[in-house]
Coordinates of C-alpha atoms in Angstrom, one line a residue:
Chain A
M1 CA 86.8 77.8 56.5
I2 CA 85.4 78.0 60.1
K3 CA 88.4 76.0 61.4
K4 CA 90.7 78.8 60.1
L5 CA 89.0 81.2 62.6
S6 CA 91.1 79.7 65.4
D7 CA 94.3 80.4 63.6
I8 CA 94.0 83.8 61.9
D9 CA 97.4 85.5 61.1
V10 CA 97.8 87.9 64.0
R11 CA 98.9 90.7 61.6
W12 CA 95.4 90.8 60.2
L13 CA 94.1 91.3 63.7
Y14 CA 96.5 94.1 64.2
L15 CA 95.5 95.8 61.0
I16 CA 91.8 95.6 61.8
M17 CA 92.5 97.0 65.3
V18 CA 94.5 99.9 63.9
I19 CA 91.6 100.8 61.6
F20 CA 89.0 100.5 64.4
A21 CA 91.2 102.7 66.6
I22 CA 92.0 105.4 64.2
Y23 CA 88.6 105.8 62.5
P24 CA 86.7 107.1 65.5
L25 CA 89.6 109.5 66.3
L26 CA 89.4 111.0 62.8
R27 CA 85.6 110.9 62.5
P28 CA 84.1 110.9 66.0
I29 CA 81.0 108.7 66.3
G30 CA 79.6 110.3 69.4
L31 CA 78.6 107.1 71.2
P32 CA 76.7 107.7 74.4
L33 CA 78.7 107.7 77.6
P34 CA 76.8 106.8 80.8
I35 CA 78.0 108.2 84.1
T36 CA 78.5 105.6 86.8
D37 CA 77.4 106.1 90.5
R38 CA 81.1 105.8 91.5
A39 CA 82.1 108.8 89.3
R40 CA 79.1 110.8 90.6
N41 CA 80.0 110.0 94.2
S42 CA 83.7 110.9 93.6
F43 CA 82.6 114.1 92.0
A44 CA 80.3 114.9 95.0
A45 CA 83.2 114.3 97.4
I46 CA 85.3 117.0 95.8
D47 CA 82.3 119.2 95.2
A48 CA 81.7 119.2 98.9
L49 CA 85.0 121.0 99.5
R50 CA 84.6 124.7 100.4
P51 CA 86.6 127.6 99.0
G52 CA 89.8 127.9 101.0
D53 CA 89.9 124.3 102.1
L54 CA 93.5 122.9 101.9
V55 CA 94.1 120.0 99.5
F56 CA 97.1 117.9 98.7
F57 CA 97.2 117.2 94.9
G58 CA 99.5 114.3 94.2
I59 CA 100.7 113.6 90.7
D60 CA 102.4 110.2 90.6
Y61 CA 102.6 108.8 87.1
S62 CA 105.1 108.6 84.3
P63 CA 104.6 109.2 80.5
T64 CA 103.6 105.6 80.0
Q65 CA 100.3 106.3 81.7
E66 CA 99.8 109.7 80.2
A67 CA 96.9 108.7 77.9
E68 CA 94.8 107.7 80.8
M69 CA 96.1 109.9 83.6
W70 CA 96.6 113.3 82.0
P71 CA 92.9 113.7 81.1
Q72 CA 92.0 112.8 84.7
T73 CA 94.6 115.4 85.9
L74 CA 93.0 118.1 83.8
A75 CA 89.4 117.3 84.7
I76 CA 90.2 117.1 88.5
G77 CA 92.4 120.2 88.2
H78 CA 89.4 122.0 86.8
H79 CA 87.2 120.8 89.5
L80 CA 89.5 121.7 92.4
A81 CA 90.1 125.1 90.9
Q82 CA 86.3 125.6 90.4
R83 CA 85.9 124.9 94.1
G84 CA 88.5 127.5 95.0
V85 CA 90.5 125.3 97.3
K86 CA 94.1 125.9 98.2
M87 CA 96.3 123.3 96.5
V88 CA 99.7 121.9 97.5
M89 CA 100.9 119.7 94.7
L90 CA 103.6 117.1 95.0
N91 CA 105.2 114.1 93.2
M92 CA 106.9 111.0 94.4
I93 CA 107.6 109.3 91.0
E94 CA 110.7 109.9 88.9
G95 CA 109.5 111.7 85.8
A96 CA 106.1 112.9 87.2
Y97 CA 107.4 116.4 87.9
R98 CA 106.6 117.4 84.3
Y99 CA 102.9 116.7 84.8
E100 CA 103.0 118.6 88.0
E101 CA 104.5 121.6 86.2
R102 CA 101.9 121.3 83.4
I103 CA 98.9 121.2 85.7
R104 CA 100.3 124.0 87.9
D105 CA 100.8 126.2 84.8
F106 CA 97.4 125.2 83.4
I107 CA 95.5 126.2 86.6
L108 CA 97.4 129.5 86.8
S109 CA 96.6 130.4 83.2
E110 CA 93.0 129.3 83.2
Y111 CA 91.9 130.5 86.7
P112 CA 92.9 134.1 87.3
N113 CA 91.9 133.9 91.0
Y114 CA 94.9 131.5 91.5
Q115 CA 98.2 133.1 92.3
Y116 CA 101.3 131.0 92.9
G117 CA 102.4 130.9 96.5
V118 CA 99.1 132.4 97.7
N119 CA 96.6 129.6 97.0
I120 CA 98.7 127.0 95.0
I121 CA 102.2 125.6 95.6
A122 CA 104.0 122.8 93.7
L123 CA 106.5 120.8 95.8
P124 CA 109.5 119.0 94.2
F125 CA 110.2 115.3 93.7
T126 CA 111.0 113.4 96.8
A127 CA 112.6 109.9 96.7
G128 CA 111.5 107.1 99.0
R129 CA 107.8 106.8 98.1
E130 CA 106.1 105.3 101.2
A131 CA 109.0 106.5 103.4
A132 CA 108.5 110.0 101.9
F133 CA 104.8 109.9 102.6
N134 CA 105.5 108.8 106.1
S135 CA 107.9 111.8 106.4
I136 CA 105.1 114.1 105.1
V137 CA 102.8 112.8 107.9
A138 CA 105.5 113.1 110.6
D139 CA 106.9 116.5 109.6
L140 CA 105.8 118.1 106.3
K141 CA 107.5 121.4 106.9
G142 CA 110.8 119.7 107.8
L143 CA 110.8 117.6 104.7
Y144 CA 110.5 120.4 102.1
Q145 CA 112.6 123.5 102.1
V146 CA 112.2 124.6 98.4
D147 CA 109.4 124.3 95.8
L148 CA 109.4 122.6 92.4
A149 CA 111.1 125.6 90.8
G150 CA 113.8 125.7 93.5
A151 CA 112.4 128.8 95.3
A152 CA 112.5 128.9 99.1
L153 CA 109.2 127.8 100.5
N154 CA 109.3 130.1 103.5
T155 CA 108.8 133.1 101.1
L156 CA 105.4 131.7 100.0
P157 CA 102.4 132.9 102.1
L158 CA 100.5 129.7 101.7
W159 CA 103.4 127.6 103.0
N160 CA 103.7 129.9 106.0
E161 CA 100.0 129.3 106.9
I162 CA 100.6 125.5 106.9
T163 CA 101.7 123.8 110.1
G164 CA 101.6 120.2 109.0
A165 CA 99.7 117.4 107.2
G166 CA 96.9 117.7 109.8
D167 CA 95.9 121.1 108.3
F168 CA 94.7 119.5 105.1
D169 CA 91.1 118.5 104.3
M170 CA 91.7 116.1 101.4
Y171 CA 94.4 114.2 99.6
V172 CA 93.8 113.7 95.9
E173 CA 96.3 111.2 94.5
L174 CA 96.5 110.6 90.7
A175 CA 98.8 107.6 90.5
D176 CA 99.5 104.5 88.4
A177 CA 97.8 102.2 91.0
P178 CA 100.2 101.9 94.0
D179 CA 98.6 102.0 97.4
W180 CA 101.9 103.1 99.1
W181 CA 100.6 106.7 99.4
L182 CA 97.4 105.5 101.2
R183 CA 98.9 103.7 104.1
P184 CA 100.8 106.7 105.4
M185 CA 98.2 109.3 104.5
S186 CA 95.4 107.4 106.2
Q187 CA 97.2 108.0 109.5
V188 CA 96.3 111.8 109.3
P189 CA 93.1 112.3 111.3
G190 CA 90.2 113.8 109.3
L191 CA 92.1 113.7 106.0
K192 CA 89.8 112.5 103.2
L193 CA 91.5 110.3 100.6
W194 CA 90.6 110.5 96.9
N195 CA 92.3 108.5 94.1
G196 CA 92.4 108.4 90.3
T197 CA 94.3 105.6 88.7
V198 CA 94.9 103.6 85.5
A199 CA 92.4 100.9 84.4
S200 CA 94.9 98.1 85.1
G201 CA 95.2 99.2 88.7
A202 CA 91.5 99.4 89.4
S203 CA 91.3 96.0 91.1
T204 CA 94.1 96.9 93.5
M205 CA 92.5 100.2 94.6
A206 CA 88.7 99.3 94.4
P207 CA 88.5 97.4 97.7
L208 CA 89.9 100.5 99.4
Y209 CA 87.1 102.6 98.0
Q210 CA 84.5 100.0 98.8
S211 CA 85.6 99.8 102.4
G212 CA 85.2 103.5 102.7
Q213 CA 88.9 104.3 103.2
M214 CA 88.7 106.6 100.1
V215 CA 85.9 109.1 99.5
G216 CA 86.5 109.1 95.7
F217 CA 87.8 106.7 93.1
I218 CA 87.9 106.9 89.3
Y219 CA 90.0 104.8 86.9
G220 CA 91.1 104.6 83.3
M221 CA 90.1 106.5 80.3
A222 CA 86.4 105.9 81.1
G223 CA 86.8 107.5 84.5
A224 CA 88.5 110.5 83.0
A225 CA 85.7 110.8 80.3
E226 CA 83.0 110.6 83.0
Y227 CA 84.7 113.2 85.1
E228 CA 85.2 115.5 82.0
A229 CA 81.4 115.3 81.5
L230 CA 80.7 116.0 85.2
V231 CA 82.9 119.1 85.3
K232 CA 81.5 120.1 81.9
K233 CA 84.9 120.3 80.3
P234 CA 84.9 117.7 77.5
G235 CA 88.5 116.8 76.5
S236 CA 90.7 114.1 75.1
A237 CA 89.2 111.3 77.2
A238 CA 85.6 111.9 76.0
A239 CA 87.0 111.9 72.5
A240 CA 88.9 108.7 73.0
M241 CA 85.9 106.8 74.4
D242 CA 84.6 106.0 70.9
T243 CA 88.0 104.3 70.2
Q244 CA 87.9 102.4 73.4
S245 CA 84.3 101.2 72.9
M246 CA 85.2 100.1 69.3
G247 CA 88.3 98.4 70.5
H248 CA 86.4 96.5 73.2
A249 CA 83.8 95.5 70.7
L250 CA 86.5 94.1 68.4
I251 CA 88.2 92.2 71.1
I252 CA 84.9 90.6 72.1
L253 CA 84.3 89.7 68.4
F254 CA 87.8 88.2 68.2
V255 CA 87.3 86.1 71.3
I256 CA 83.9 84.8 69.9
L257 CA 85.4 84.0 66.5
G258 CA 88.4 82.4 68.1
N259 CA 86.2 80.2 70.2
I260 CA 84.0 79.2 67.3
G261 CA 87.0 78.1 65.4
Y262 CA 88.4 76.3 68.4
I263 CA 85.2 74.4 69.1
V264 CA 84.8 73.4 65.4
Q265 CA 88.4 72.2 65.3
R266 CA 88.1 70.3 68.6
N267 CA 84.9 68.5 67.3
A268 CA 86.6 67.6 64.0
E269 CA 89.6 66.2 65.8
A270 CA 87.3 64.2 68.2
K271 CA 85.4 62.8 65.2
A272 CA 88.6 61.8 63.4
K273 CA 89.8 60.0 66.5
G274 CA 86.5 58.2 66.8
R275 CA 86.8 56.9 63.2
K276 CA 90.3 55.5 64.0
Chain B
M1 CA 135.2 92.9 113.3
Q2 CA 132.7 90.1 113.7
F3 CA 130.6 92.4 115.9
V4 CA 130.6 95.2 113.3
K5 CA 129.6 92.8 110.5
S6 CA 126.9 90.7 112.1
K7 CA 125.8 92.2 115.5
L8 CA 126.0 96.0 114.9
P9 CA 123.5 96.1 111.9
V10 CA 121.0 94.1 114.0
V11 CA 121.4 96.5 117.0
V12 CA 121.0 99.5 114.6
T13 CA 118.0 98.0 112.9
F14 CA 116.4 97.1 116.3
G15 CA 117.1 100.6 117.7
A16 CA 115.7 102.5 114.6
A17 CA 112.6 100.2 114.4
F18 CA 111.9 100.6 118.1
I19 CA 112.0 104.4 117.9
I20 CA 109.6 104.4 114.9
V21 CA 107.2 101.8 116.3
A22 CA 107.2 103.2 119.9
Q23 CA 106.1 106.7 118.7
Y24 CA 102.7 105.2 117.9
Y25 CA 102.2 104.1 121.5
F26 CA 103.8 106.9 123.6
N27 CA 103.0 110.6 123.1
I28 CA 106.4 112.0 123.9
P29 CA 107.2 115.1 121.8
A30 CA 111.0 114.6 121.8
W31 CA 110.5 111.0 120.7
K32 CA 108.2 112.0 117.9
T33 CA 110.8 114.6 116.7
L34 CA 113.5 111.9 116.7
A35 CA 111.2 109.5 114.8
A36 CA 110.4 112.3 112.2
E37 CA 114.2 112.8 111.8
F38 CA 114.7 109.1 111.2
L39 CA 112.0 109.2 108.5
R40 CA 113.7 112.1 106.9
W41 CA 117.0 110.1 106.9
N42 CA 115.0 107.3 105.1
V43 CA 114.2 109.8 102.3
I44 CA 117.8 110.8 102.0
I45 CA 118.9 107.2 101.9
A46 CA 116.3 106.5 99.2
A47 CA 117.8 109.4 97.1
F48 CA 121.2 107.7 97.4
A49 CA 119.6 104.4 96.3
L50 CA 118.6 106.2 93.0
A51 CA 122.3 107.0 92.5
L52 CA 123.2 103.4 93.3
G53 CA 120.7 102.3 90.6
I54 CA 122.6 104.3 88.0
G55 CA 125.8 102.5 89.1
G56 CA 124.0 99.2 88.7
I57 CA 122.7 100.1 85.2
V58 CA 126.2 101.2 84.1
K59 CA 127.8 98.0 85.5
L60 CA 125.3 95.7 83.8
H61 CA 125.3 97.3 80.4
W62 CA 129.1 98.0 80.3
G63 CA 129.6 94.3 81.0
R64 CA 127.4 93.4 78.0
I65 CA 129.2 95.8 75.8
S66 CA 132.7 94.6 76.8
R67 CA 131.7 91.0 76.3
R68 CA 130.4 91.9 72.9
Q69 CA 127.0 90.2 73.5
P70 CA 124.4 90.3 70.7
T71 CA 122.4 92.9 72.6
A72 CA 125.5 95.2 73.1
V73 CA 124.0 97.7 70.7
Y74 CA 121.0 98.2 72.9
S75 CA 123.2 98.5 76.0
A76 CA 125.2 101.1 74.2
A77 CA 122.0 103.0 73.4
T78 CA 121.0 102.8 77.1
L79 CA 124.3 104.2 78.3
I80 CA 124.4 107.0 75.8
T81 CA 120.8 108.0 76.7
L82 CA 121.7 107.9 80.4
A83 CA 124.8 110.0 79.8
I84 CA 122.9 112.6 77.8
F85 CA 120.1 113.0 80.3
L86 CA 122.5 113.0 83.2
F87 CA 124.8 115.6 81.6
V88 CA 122.0 117.9 80.5
G89 CA 120.2 117.5 83.9
L90 CA 123.3 118.3 85.9
Y91 CA 124.3 121.2 83.6
E92 CA 121.0 123.1 83.4
T93 CA 118.7 121.2 86.0
T94 CA 115.5 119.5 85.0
R95 CA 113.9 123.0 84.5
G96 CA 116.3 123.8 81.7
K97 CA 115.0 124.2 78.1
T98 CA 117.1 121.4 76.6
Y99 CA 116.1 118.9 79.4
T100 CA 112.5 119.9 79.0
W101 CA 112.7 119.4 75.2
L102 CA 114.4 116.0 75.8
Y103 CA 111.6 115.0 78.2
D104 CA 108.7 116.3 76.1
F105 CA 109.9 115.2 72.6
I106 CA 112.0 112.2 73.3
Y107 CA 111.2 110.4 76.6
N108 CA 107.5 111.2 76.6
P109 CA 106.6 109.9 73.1
V110 CA 108.9 106.9 73.3
A111 CA 107.4 105.9 76.7
A112 CA 103.8 106.5 75.6
T113 CA 104.4 104.5 72.4
S114 CA 106.0 101.5 74.1
Y115 CA 102.9 101.4 76.4
A116 CA 100.5 101.8 73.5
T117 CA 101.9 98.7 71.9
T118 CA 100.3 96.6 74.6
F119 CA 97.1 97.4 72.7
F120 CA 98.2 94.9 70.1
F121 CA 99.4 92.3 72.6
I122 CA 96.1 92.5 74.4
T123 CA 94.2 91.9 71.2
S124 CA 96.4 89.0 70.2
A125 CA 96.3 87.5 73.7
A126 CA 92.6 87.9 74.0
Y127 CA 92.1 86.1 70.6
R128 CA 94.5 83.2 71.5
A129 CA 94.2 82.8 75.3
F130 CA 90.4 83.2 75.9
R131 CA 89.5 79.8 74.5
I132 CA 87.0 77.7 76.5
K133 CA 89.3 74.8 77.1
N134 CA 88.0 74.1 80.6
S135 CA 85.7 75.6 83.2
Y136 CA 88.4 77.9 84.6
A137 CA 89.1 79.4 81.2
A138 CA 85.4 79.9 80.7
V139 CA 85.1 81.9 83.9
L140 CA 88.1 84.0 83.0
M141 CA 86.7 84.7 79.5
I142 CA 83.2 85.6 80.7
S143 CA 84.6 87.8 83.4
A144 CA 86.8 89.6 80.9
I145 CA 84.0 90.2 78.5
L146 CA 81.7 91.5 81.3
M147 CA 84.3 93.9 82.4
M148 CA 84.6 95.2 78.8
L149 CA 80.8 95.4 78.5
Q150 CA 80.4 97.5 81.6
V151 CA 82.4 100.4 80.2
G152 CA 81.1 103.1 77.8
V153 CA 78.5 102.5 75.2
F154 CA 77.8 98.9 75.9
S155 CA 76.3 99.7 79.3
V156 CA 73.6 101.8 77.4
Y157 CA 72.6 99.0 75.0
L158 CA 73.1 96.1 77.4
P159 CA 72.0 97.5 80.8
V160 CA 72.2 94.1 82.5
A161 CA 76.0 93.8 81.8
P162 CA 77.1 96.5 84.2
K163 CA 74.9 95.0 87.0
I164 CA 76.5 91.5 86.5
A165 CA 80.0 93.1 86.2
A166 CA 79.4 95.1 89.4
W167 CA 78.6 91.9 91.2
V168 CA 81.8 90.3 89.9
W169 CA 83.7 93.4 90.8
N170 CA 82.2 93.9 94.3
I171 CA 82.0 90.3 95.6
P172 CA 84.6 87.8 94.1
T173 CA 87.2 90.4 92.9
T174 CA 87.1 92.4 96.1
A175 CA 87.2 89.3 98.3
G176 CA 90.2 88.0 96.4
M177 CA 92.0 91.3 96.4
R178 CA 91.4 91.8 100.1
A179 CA 92.7 88.3 100.8
V180 CA 95.8 89.1 98.8
T181 CA 96.3 92.5 100.5
I182 CA 95.7 91.2 104.1
G183 CA 97.9 88.1 103.4
A184 CA 100.7 90.3 102.0
A185 CA 100.4 92.7 104.9
L186 CA 100.7 89.9 107.5
S187 CA 103.7 88.6 105.6
V188 CA 105.3 92.0 105.7
V189 CA 104.7 92.3 109.4
G190 CA 106.1 88.9 110.1
N191 CA 109.2 89.5 108.0
A192 CA 109.7 92.9 109.5
F193 CA 109.6 91.3 113.0
R194 CA 112.2 88.8 111.9
V195 CA 114.5 91.6 110.5
I196 CA 114.0 93.8 113.7
T197 CA 114.8 91.0 116.1
G198 CA 117.7 89.7 114.0
L199 CA 116.1 86.4 113.1
E200 CA 116.3 87.3 109.4
R201 CA 119.9 88.1 108.3
G202 CA 119.7 87.6 104.5
H203 CA 120.0 91.3 103.9
L204 CA 123.4 91.4 105.8
G205 CA 125.0 89.3 103.1
G206 CA 124.8 85.9 104.8
G207 CA 122.2 83.3 105.3
E208 CA 119.7 83.1 108.1

């Protein structure tokens, strides 16, 4: 019986996983969610911005990362809007424009003090990734002529106030882990860098936060849920944390069961060899 | 002709690289303007590369269809999807109602679903791969479990887990990632130097 633990039909594992994933979504358990120091420090970095400060808000992820990144986008969008900063949004990933449109529309609908062109602008997709960021650093105004909706940028008051990347106080990048935005943007003197990314990209970006190159760093569903709690806007990430905790518990249980079965089987095989 | 094929690209590469690199060392406004212009050209070339990518996809999948390979049906689906998005996007731009509908109700759910299936693969892989067959496997398994325990509810009931996980995260993981990052950066610098000086010619279609 125990030997069978090392060779359970994977379909049973899938079925159990589906039940464990769906149940907390249908009937939330309300498991406690502690806030890490990293999330608190990242929150404090944005909280230190003053009304009127100029912030780049980069949205660089595709629908595959939506489950982790959209809750982050909403929570950080809330926080930036609550601080009253001026936002210039941009995207460098094919397909990310839709999230830029959604968060722009969300901020404009939720925060009446935001008026498009006056204190928020959405820039269009630019190809080239690192090359495009280098171009932003070298000549932001020369790179963009129209906004995300195709309107001429020189008709927008906020755009006319800006002279270049050096005017900005912070760059908030929500991306699926790449660091190609960080190398160019770290060349801008005085620009604070802040990153939200997917859980699988955390190990790539964490050293850059630990070294002090970034003032803020959150990752994955857990990072989004913590941020939702900090801005007091509970959303889909907080709701999904029960599922994630249950999923992790189940994976740990499977690992333990698999190892028990493996050890029992290995001992039985060793005994059988000894008898021969 | 030989000059155009082999020498001219090296001269152009060296000239462009020199203009970009030198702007970091000399504060000459006209030079910086020229460098910014070059960077803008880079963005334009990258946009052309996207179009080149479409050509590559069409060539690859059309070849599979014409050879009637077993996967030809998937290739046909890829090309039809590409054609629909391209046609609608060109006709009404990406801000049009139909394109937005295609994005929100076709592309978005399909992409999110394909990513969500990794949930099952991770479960299966964790069950099968994390066996303590040797000391390396044990380290991998314990690290993975610690990382899972540091998130969410576990850190409340097992307060020691986040502390150990933080050490794993801050010391060995960071050390390893920094080594990889610095090593890769040095490699890029070395390779860039070879390309700029014409020592590396693989990208010109020949050997070194």
